[in-house]
Amino acid sequence: MIVIETERLQIRTLDESDAPRMAEYRNKREVKQYQSWRHYSVRDAKKLIRMINKYPFRGERYDMMQYAVDIKGGIMIGDLHITMTGKRSFMIGYTFDSLYWHHGYARESVAALIDYMVANYPIKKVLAYIMTYNEASRRLLLDLGFEKFDESKFLREESYQKFIEEDT
Ligand SMILES: CC(C)(COP(=O)(O)OP(=O)(O)OC[C@H]1O[C@@H](n2cnc3c(N)ncnc32)[C@H](O)[C@@H]1OP(=O)(O)O)[C@@H](O)C(=O)NCCC(=O)NCCS
């Protein structure tokens, strides 16, 4: 089901038939180096999709959602993740196939998903966590108006937040 359309992309719910494509790009060395997994299999993707589709998203604390990002009329190029951290805040994550980096697709879809969440839920804050050496992810967050509010040199992690203005 298509949830959001942007100029170049569509953001939609996932089903199990997306698992091979998801595993294909999530298992690339340059993609997984910034993520929590060492290897990403079709089985991992199926498990995630099944889990997400099993529990309805109500916008309550700990609710999760995962979306596919497709080029309009074309291939799936990445996925977006949301975990509600409270009724008014959520954490966002994103993973894109390296073949489709450097076109602004991640910014376009992340910005659209934040707008969608703000329009449909009483969201006041968005959170994101990155590895310190993930320059591309940091640039994306800063471009979208996030600010760094915490870091751990030991864990090599940085925490970012974006407050939602009343009139957005
Ligand atoms: C994080 C990640 C999604 C960023 O991808 P990205 O390609 O840098 O981001 P975008 O798709 O928004 O593209 C932005 C780039 O496209 C350029 N660009 C080209 N056309 C553009 C357009 N129409 N609009 C905006 N930017 C455009 C920008 O100038 C920017 O250039 P840069 O790569 O030189 O900085 C990607 O690196 C990734 O998937 N990494 C692996 C997983 C990961 O790290 N996830 C985050 C964990 S916290």
PDB file of C-alpha atoms and ligand atoms in Angstrom:
ATOM      1  CA  MET A   1       0.000   0.000   0.000  1.00  0.00           C
ATOM      2  CA  ILE A   2       1.389   3.403  -0.985  1.00  0.00           C
ATOM      3  CA  VAL A   3       1.454   5.681   2.064  1.00  0.00           C
ATOM      4  CA  ILE A   4       3.318   8.739   0.763  1.00  0.00           C
ATOM      5  CA  GLU A   5       4.207  10.083  -2.676  1.00  0.00           C
ATOM      6  CA  THR A   6       6.949  12.623  -3.275  1.00  0.00           C
ATOM      7  CA  GLU A   7       8.157  14.181  -6.498  1.00  0.00           C
ATOM      8  CA  ARG A   8      10.336  11.201  -7.423  1.00  0.00           C
ATOM      9  CA  LEU A   9       9.489   8.481  -4.915  1.00  0.00           C
ATOM     10  CA  GLN A  10       6.787   6.414  -3.358  1.00  0.00           C
ATOM     11  CA  ILE A  11       6.893   5.209   0.226  1.00  0.00           C
ATOM     12  CA  ARG A  12       4.869   2.085   0.898  1.00  0.00           C
ATOM     13  CA  THR A  13       4.322  -0.787   3.275  1.00  0.00           C
ATOM     14  CA  LEU A  14       6.453  -3.895   2.850  1.00  0.00           C
ATOM     15  CA  ASP A  15       5.440  -7.446   2.132  1.00  0.00           C
ATOM     16  CA  GLU A  16       7.432 -10.637   2.143  1.00  0.00           C
ATOM     17  CA  SER A  17       8.089 -10.494  -1.601  1.00  0.00           C
ATOM     18  CA  ASP A  18      10.367  -7.480  -0.873  1.00  0.00           C
ATOM     19  CA  ALA A  19      12.706  -9.617   1.253  1.00  0.00           C
ATOM     20  CA  PRO A  20      15.199 -10.665  -1.477  1.00  0.00           C
ATOM     21  CA  ARG A  21      15.639  -7.086  -2.691  1.00  0.00           C
ATOM     22  CA  MET A  22      15.970  -5.767   0.870  1.00  0.00           C
ATOM     23  CA  ALA A  23      18.619  -8.368   1.707  1.00  0.00           C
ATOM     24  CA  GLU A  24      20.469  -7.609  -1.546  1.00  0.00           C
ATOM     25  CA  TYR A  25      21.280  -3.997  -0.648  1.00  0.00           C
ATOM     26  CA  ARG A  26      21.352  -4.388   3.158  1.00  0.00           C
ATOM     27  CA  ASN A  27      24.091  -6.997   2.815  1.00  0.00           C
ATOM     28  CA  LYS A  28      26.427  -4.776   0.768  1.00  0.00           C
ATOM     29  CA  ARG A  29      29.638  -4.030   2.643  1.00  0.00           C
ATOM     30  CA  GLU A  30      29.394  -0.260   2.260  1.00  0.00           C
ATOM     31  CA  VAL A  31      25.772  -0.272   3.465  1.00  0.00           C
ATOM     32  CA  LYS A  32      26.079  -2.569   6.481  1.00  0.00           C
ATOM     33  CA  GLN A  33      29.265  -0.966   7.820  1.00  0.00           C
ATOM     34  CA  TYR A  34      27.098   1.728   9.431  1.00  0.00           C
ATOM     35  CA  GLN A  35      24.390  -0.596  10.685  1.00  0.00           C
ATOM     36  CA  SER A  36      24.014  -3.082  13.515  1.00  0.00           C
ATOM     37  CA  TRP A  37      24.160  -6.245  11.360  1.00  0.00           C
ATOM     38  CA  ARG A  38      27.225  -8.123  10.104  1.00  0.00           C
ATOM     39  CA  HIS A  39      25.304 -10.137   7.569  1.00  0.00           C
ATOM     40  CA  TYR A  40      21.777  -9.595   6.255  1.00  0.00           C
ATOM     41  CA  SER A  41      19.946 -12.537   4.729  1.00  0.00           C
ATOM     42  CA  VAL A  42      16.607 -12.945   2.959  1.00  0.00           C
ATOM     43  CA  ARG A  43      15.534 -14.777   6.101  1.00  0.00           C
ATOM     44  CA  ASP A  44      16.414 -11.722   8.246  1.00  0.00           C
ATOM     45  CA  ALA A  45      14.374  -9.501   5.923  1.00  0.00           C
ATOM     46  CA  LYS A  46      11.379 -11.867   5.998  1.00  0.00           C
ATOM     47  CA  LYS A  47      11.515 -12.020   9.783  1.00  0.00           C
ATOM     48  CA  LEU A  48      11.545  -8.220  10.053  1.00  0.00           C
ATOM     49  CA  ILE A  49       8.688  -7.793   7.558  1.00  0.00           C
ATOM     50  CA  ARG A  50       6.584 -10.462   9.287  1.00  0.00           C
ATOM     51  CA  MET A  51       7.152  -8.880  12.688  1.00  0.00           C
ATOM     52  CA  ILE A  52       6.283  -5.377  11.444  1.00  0.00           C
ATOM     53  CA  ASN A  53       3.129  -6.579   9.680  1.00  0.00           C
ATOM     54  CA  LYS A  54       1.972  -8.604  12.681  1.00  0.00           C
ATOM     55  CA  TYR A  55       1.508  -5.640  15.002  1.00  0.00           C
ATOM     56  CA  PRO A  56      -0.663  -2.700  13.879  1.00  0.00           C
ATOM     57  CA  PHE A  57       0.956   0.720  14.173  1.00  0.00           C
ATOM     58  CA  ARG A  58      -1.116   2.909  16.530  1.00  0.00           C
ATOM     59  CA  GLY A  59       1.395   5.624  17.283  1.00  0.00           C
ATOM     60  CA  GLU A  60       1.908   4.329  20.830  1.00  0.00           C
ATOM     61  CA  ARG A  61       5.279   4.061  22.604  1.00  0.00           C
ATOM     62  CA  TYR A  62       7.432   1.226  21.165  1.00  0.00           C
ATOM     63  CA  ASP A  63       5.221   0.836  18.060  1.00  0.00           C
ATOM     64  CA  MET A  64       7.369   0.281  14.993  1.00  0.00           C
ATOM     65  CA  MET A  65       6.959   0.709  11.259  1.00  0.00           C
ATOM     66  CA  GLN A  66       9.143  -0.111   8.283  1.00  0.00           C
ATOM     67  CA  TYR A  67       8.529   1.279   4.803  1.00  0.00           C
ATOM     68  CA  ALA A  68       9.914   0.544   1.377  1.00  0.00           C
ATOM     69  CA  VAL A  69      11.111   3.444  -0.760  1.00  0.00           C
ATOM     70  CA  ASP A  70      10.651   2.958  -4.506  1.00  0.00           C
ATOM     71  CA  ILE A  71      11.564   5.169  -7.405  1.00  0.00           C
ATOM     72  CA  LYS A  72       8.164   5.994  -8.897  1.00  0.00           C
ATOM     73  CA  GLY A  73       7.328   3.312 -11.415  1.00  0.00           C
ATOM     74  CA  GLY A  74      10.646   1.586 -10.668  1.00  0.00           C
ATOM     75  CA  ILE A  75      12.795  -0.366  -8.288  1.00  0.00           C
ATOM     76  CA  MET A  76      12.903  -0.424  -4.469  1.00  0.00           C
ATOM     77  CA  ILE A  77      15.961   1.626  -3.479  1.00  0.00           C
ATOM     78  CA  GLY A  78      15.819   1.616   0.299  1.00  0.00           C
ATOM     79  CA  ASP A  79      13.792   1.413   3.463  1.00  0.00           C
ATOM     80  CA  LEU A  80      12.805   3.642   6.355  1.00  0.00           C
ATOM     81  CA  HIS A  81      12.221   2.706   9.972  1.00  0.00           C
ATOM     82  CA  ILE A  82      10.260   4.332  12.770  1.00  0.00           C
ATOM     83  CA  THR A  83      10.113   3.426  16.452  1.00  0.00           C
ATOM     84  CA  MET A  84       7.816   5.519  18.628  1.00  0.00           C
ATOM     85  CA  THR A  85       9.765   6.591  21.718  1.00  0.00           C
ATOM     86  CA  GLY A  86       6.669   8.152  23.276  1.00  0.00           C
ATOM     87  CA  LYS A  87       3.278   9.381  22.065  1.00  0.00           C
ATOM     88  CA  ARG A  88       4.920  12.606  20.853  1.00  0.00           C
ATOM     89  CA  SER A  89       8.316  11.442  19.621  1.00  0.00           C
ATOM     90  CA  PHE A  90       9.830   8.839  17.343  1.00  0.00           C
ATOM     91  CA  MET A  91      13.214   7.577  16.254  1.00  0.00           C
ATOM     92  CA  ILE A  92      13.901   7.368  12.527  1.00  0.00           C
ATOM     93  CA  GLY A  93      16.317   5.114  10.638  1.00  0.00           C
ATOM     94  CA  TYR A  94      17.096   4.745   6.929  1.00  0.00           C
ATOM     95  CA  THR A  95      19.021   2.358   4.707  1.00  0.00           C
ATOM     96  CA  PHE A  96      19.538   2.895   0.983  1.00  0.00           C
ATOM     97  CA  ASP A  97      21.167   0.829  -1.728  1.00  0.00           C
ATOM     98  CA  SER A  98      24.568   2.406  -2.460  1.00  0.00           C
ATOM     99  CA  LEU A  99      23.713   2.344  -6.185  1.00  0.00           C
ATOM    100  CA  TYR A 100      21.181   5.090  -5.400  1.00  0.00           C
ATOM    101  CA  TRP A 101      23.200   7.289  -3.056  1.00  0.00           C
ATOM    102  CA  HIS A 102      24.025  10.920  -3.950  1.00  0.00           C
ATOM    103  CA  HIS A 103      20.732  11.739  -5.660  1.00  0.00           C
ATOM    104  CA  GLY A 104      18.898  13.248  -2.702  1.00  0.00           C
ATOM    105  CA  TYR A 105      16.513  10.266  -2.453  1.00  0.00           C
ATOM    106  CA  ALA A 106      17.196   9.663   1.253  1.00  0.00           C
ATOM    107  CA  ARG A 107      16.584  13.330   2.151  1.00  0.00           C
ATOM    108  CA  GLU A 108      13.439  13.436   0.008  1.00  0.00           C
ATOM    109  CA  SER A 109      11.930  10.343   1.652  1.00  0.00           C
ATOM    110  CA  VAL A 110      13.015  11.052   5.238  1.00  0.00           C
ATOM    111  CA  ALA A 111      11.631  14.612   5.033  1.00  0.00           C
ATOM    112  CA  ALA A 112       8.351  13.296   3.591  1.00  0.00           C
ATOM    113  CA  LEU A 113       8.010  10.646   6.300  1.00  0.00           C
ATOM    114  CA  ILE A 114       8.589  13.216   9.048  1.00  0.00           C
ATOM    115  CA  ASP A 115       5.928  15.488   7.470  1.00  0.00           C
ATOM    116  CA  TYR A 116       3.535  12.542   7.260  1.00  0.00           C
ATOM    117  CA  MET A 117       4.065  11.629  10.925  1.00  0.00           C
ATOM    118  CA  VAL A 118       3.606  15.233  12.034  1.00  0.00           C
ATOM    119  CA  ALA A 119       0.381  15.504  10.011  1.00  0.00           C
ATOM    120  CA  ASN A 120      -1.067  12.289  11.451  1.00  0.00           C
ATOM    121  CA  TYR A 121       0.243  12.038  15.038  1.00  0.00           C
ATOM    122  CA  PRO A 122       0.902  14.606  17.791  1.00  0.00           C
ATOM    123  CA  ILE A 123       4.661  14.569  17.134  1.00  0.00           C
ATOM    124  CA  LYS A 124       6.869  17.149  18.818  1.00  0.00           C
ATOM    125  CA  LYS A 125      10.315  15.592  18.428  1.00  0.00           C
ATOM    126  CA  VAL A 126      12.207  13.263  16.070  1.00  0.00           C
ATOM    127  CA  LEU A 127      15.339  11.386  17.154  1.00  0.00           C
ATOM    128  CA  ALA A 128      18.138   9.748  15.165  1.00  0.00           C
ATOM    129  CA  TYR A 129      21.319   7.935  16.158  1.00  0.00           C
ATOM    130  CA  ILE A 130      24.432   7.573  14.018  1.00  0.00           C
ATOM    131  CA  MET A 131      27.929   6.174  14.206  1.00  0.00           C
ATOM    132  CA  THR A 132      30.434   9.029  14.540  1.00  0.00           C
ATOM    133  CA  TYR A 133      32.136   8.101  11.256  1.00  0.00           C
ATOM    134  CA  ASN A 134      28.878   8.092   9.253  1.00  0.00           C
ATOM    135  CA  GLU A 135      29.450  11.410   7.493  1.00  0.00           C
ATOM    136  CA  ALA A 136      26.659  10.962   4.935  1.00  0.00           C
ATOM    137  CA  SER A 137      24.080  10.305   7.624  1.00  0.00           C
ATOM    138  CA  ARG A 138      25.271  13.290   9.665  1.00  0.00           C
ATOM    139  CA  ARG A 139      24.986  15.585   6.598  1.00  0.00           C
ATOM    140  CA  LEU A 140      21.487  14.296   5.946  1.00  0.00           C
ATOM    141  CA  LEU A 141      20.351  14.992   9.517  1.00  0.00           C
ATOM    142  CA  LEU A 142      21.900  18.464   9.648  1.00  0.00           C
ATOM    143  CA  ASP A 143      20.364  19.328   6.247  1.00  0.00           C
ATOM    144  CA  LEU A 144      16.945  18.326   7.580  1.00  0.00           C
ATOM    145  CA  GLY A 145      17.259  20.560  10.638  1.00  0.00           C
ATOM    146  CA  PHE A 146      18.408  18.040  13.257  1.00  0.00           C
ATOM    147  CA  GLU A 147      20.866  19.095  15.980  1.00  0.00           C
ATOM    148  CA  LYS A 148      23.335  16.964  17.912  1.00  0.00           C
ATOM    149  CA  PHE A 149      22.402  16.668  21.588  1.00  0.00           C
ATOM    150  CA  ASP A 150      24.630  13.864  22.829  1.00  0.00           C
ATOM    151  CA  GLU A 151      27.626  11.742  21.872  1.00  0.00           C
ATOM    152  CA  SER A 152      29.619   8.840  23.221  1.00  0.00           C
ATOM    153  CA  LYS A 153      33.267   8.742  22.204  1.00  0.00           C
ATOM    154  CA  PHE A 154      33.512   5.279  23.744  1.00  0.00           C
ATOM    155  CA  LEU A 155      30.597   3.844  21.723  1.00  0.00           C
ATOM    156  CA  ARG A 156      31.398   6.125  18.748  1.00  0.00           C
ATOM    157  CA  GLU A 157      27.761   7.190  18.554  1.00  0.00           C
ATOM    158  CA  GLU A 158      26.034  10.540  18.187  1.00  0.00           C
ATOM    159  CA  SER A 159      22.427  11.403  19.037  1.00  0.00           C
ATOM    160  CA  TYR A 160      20.398  13.925  17.061  1.00  0.00           C
ATOM    161  CA  GLN A 161      17.020  15.540  17.605  1.00  0.00           C
ATOM    162  CA  LYS A 162      14.680  17.751  15.671  1.00  0.00           C
ATOM    163  CA  PHE A 163      11.912  19.688  17.380  1.00  0.00           C
ATOM    164  CA  ILE A 164       8.706  20.189  15.433  1.00  0.00           C
ATOM    165  CA  GLU A 165       7.507  23.782  15.328  1.00  0.00           C
ATOM    166  CA  GLU A 166       3.836  24.417  16.113  1.00  0.00           C
ATOM    167  CA  ASP A 167       3.007  25.675  12.603  1.00  0.00           C
ATOM    168  CA  THR A 168       4.660  22.839  10.598  1.00  0.00           C
TER     169      THR A 168
HETATM  170  C1  LIG B   1      22.760   7.532   5.038  1.00  0.00           C
HETATM  171  C2  LIG B   1      22.410   7.432   3.561  1.00  0.00           C
HETATM  172  C3  LIG B   1      20.942   7.089   3.379  1.00  0.00           C
HETATM  173  C4  LIG B   1      22.724   8.781   2.914  1.00  0.00           C
HETATM  174  O1  LIG B   1      22.650   8.650   1.503  1.00  0.00           O
HETATM  175  P1  LIG B   1      22.983   9.907   0.584  1.00  0.00           P
HETATM  176  O2  LIG B   1      23.003   9.457  -0.801  1.00  0.00           O
HETATM  177  O3  LIG B   1      24.192  10.615   1.122  1.00  0.00           O
HETATM  178  O4  LIG B   1      21.740  10.891   0.861  1.00  0.00           O
HETATM  179  P2  LIG B   1      20.705  11.463  -0.189  1.00  0.00           P
HETATM  180  O5  LIG B   1      20.030  10.371  -0.930  1.00  0.00           O
HETATM  181  O6  LIG B   1      19.840  12.407   0.563  1.00  0.00           O
HETATM  182  O7  LIG B   1      21.623  12.245  -1.224  1.00  0.00           O
HETATM  183  C5  LIG B   1      22.333  13.411  -0.831  1.00  0.00           C
HETATM  184  C6  LIG B   1      23.420  13.691  -1.808  1.00  0.00           C
HETATM  185  O8  LIG B   1      22.846  13.786  -3.120  1.00  0.00           O
HETATM  186  C7  LIG B   1      23.124  15.105  -3.678  1.00  0.00           C
HETATM  187  N1  LIG B   1      21.939  15.434  -4.496  1.00  0.00           N
HETATM  188  C8  LIG B   1      21.878  15.235  -5.833  1.00  0.00           C
HETATM  189  N2  LIG B   1      20.659  15.561  -6.283  1.00  0.00           N
HETATM  190  C9  LIG B   1      19.944  15.998  -5.210  1.00  0.00           C
HETATM  191  C10 LIG B   1      18.632  16.467  -5.056  1.00  0.00           C
HETATM  192  N3  LIG B   1      17.784  16.560  -6.093  1.00  0.00           N
HETATM  193  N4  LIG B   1      18.193  16.807  -3.829  1.00  0.00           N
HETATM  194  C11 LIG B   1      19.031  16.716  -2.757  1.00  0.00           C
HETATM  195  N5  LIG B   1      20.304  16.278  -2.860  1.00  0.00           N
HETATM  196  C12 LIG B   1      20.763  15.911  -4.088  1.00  0.00           C
HETATM  197  C13 LIG B   1      23.376  15.974  -2.470  1.00  0.00           C
HETATM  198  O9  LIG B   1      24.168  17.087  -2.818  1.00  0.00           O
HETATM  199  C14 LIG B   1      24.127  15.012  -1.562  1.00  0.00           C
HETATM  200  O10 LIG B   1      25.425  14.936  -2.071  1.00  0.00           O
HETATM  201  P3  LIG B   1      26.668  14.293  -1.257  1.00  0.00           P
HETATM  202  O11 LIG B   1      26.495  12.808  -1.381  1.00  0.00           O
HETATM  203  O12 LIG B   1      27.843  14.800  -1.980  1.00  0.00           O
HETATM  204  O13 LIG B   1      26.576  14.800   0.152  1.00  0.00           O
HETATM  205  C15 LIG B   1      23.267   6.341   2.868  1.00  0.00           C
HETATM  206  O14 LIG B   1      24.621   6.713   2.991  1.00  0.00           O
HETATM  207  C16 LIG B   1      23.066   4.939   3.442  1.00  0.00           C
HETATM  208  O15 LIG B   1      22.074   4.275   3.175  1.00  0.00           O
HETATM  209  N6  LIG B   1      24.063   4.464   4.205  1.00  0.00           N
HETATM  210  C17 LIG B   1      24.037   3.116   4.748  1.00  0.00           C
HETATM  211  C18 LIG B   1      23.014   2.961   5.832  1.00  0.00           C
HETATM  212  C19 LIG B   1      23.137   4.020   6.877  1.00  0.00           C
HETATM  213  O16 LIG B   1      24.214   4.500   7.187  1.00  0.00           O
HETATM  214  N7  LIG B   1      22.015   4.383   7.471  1.00  0.00           N
HETATM  215  C20 LIG B   1      21.973   5.375   8.522  1.00  0.00           C
HETATM  216  C21 LIG B   1      22.359   4.782   9.796  1.00  0.00           C
HETATM  217  S1  LIG B   1      22.259   6.022  11.058  1.00  0.00           S
END
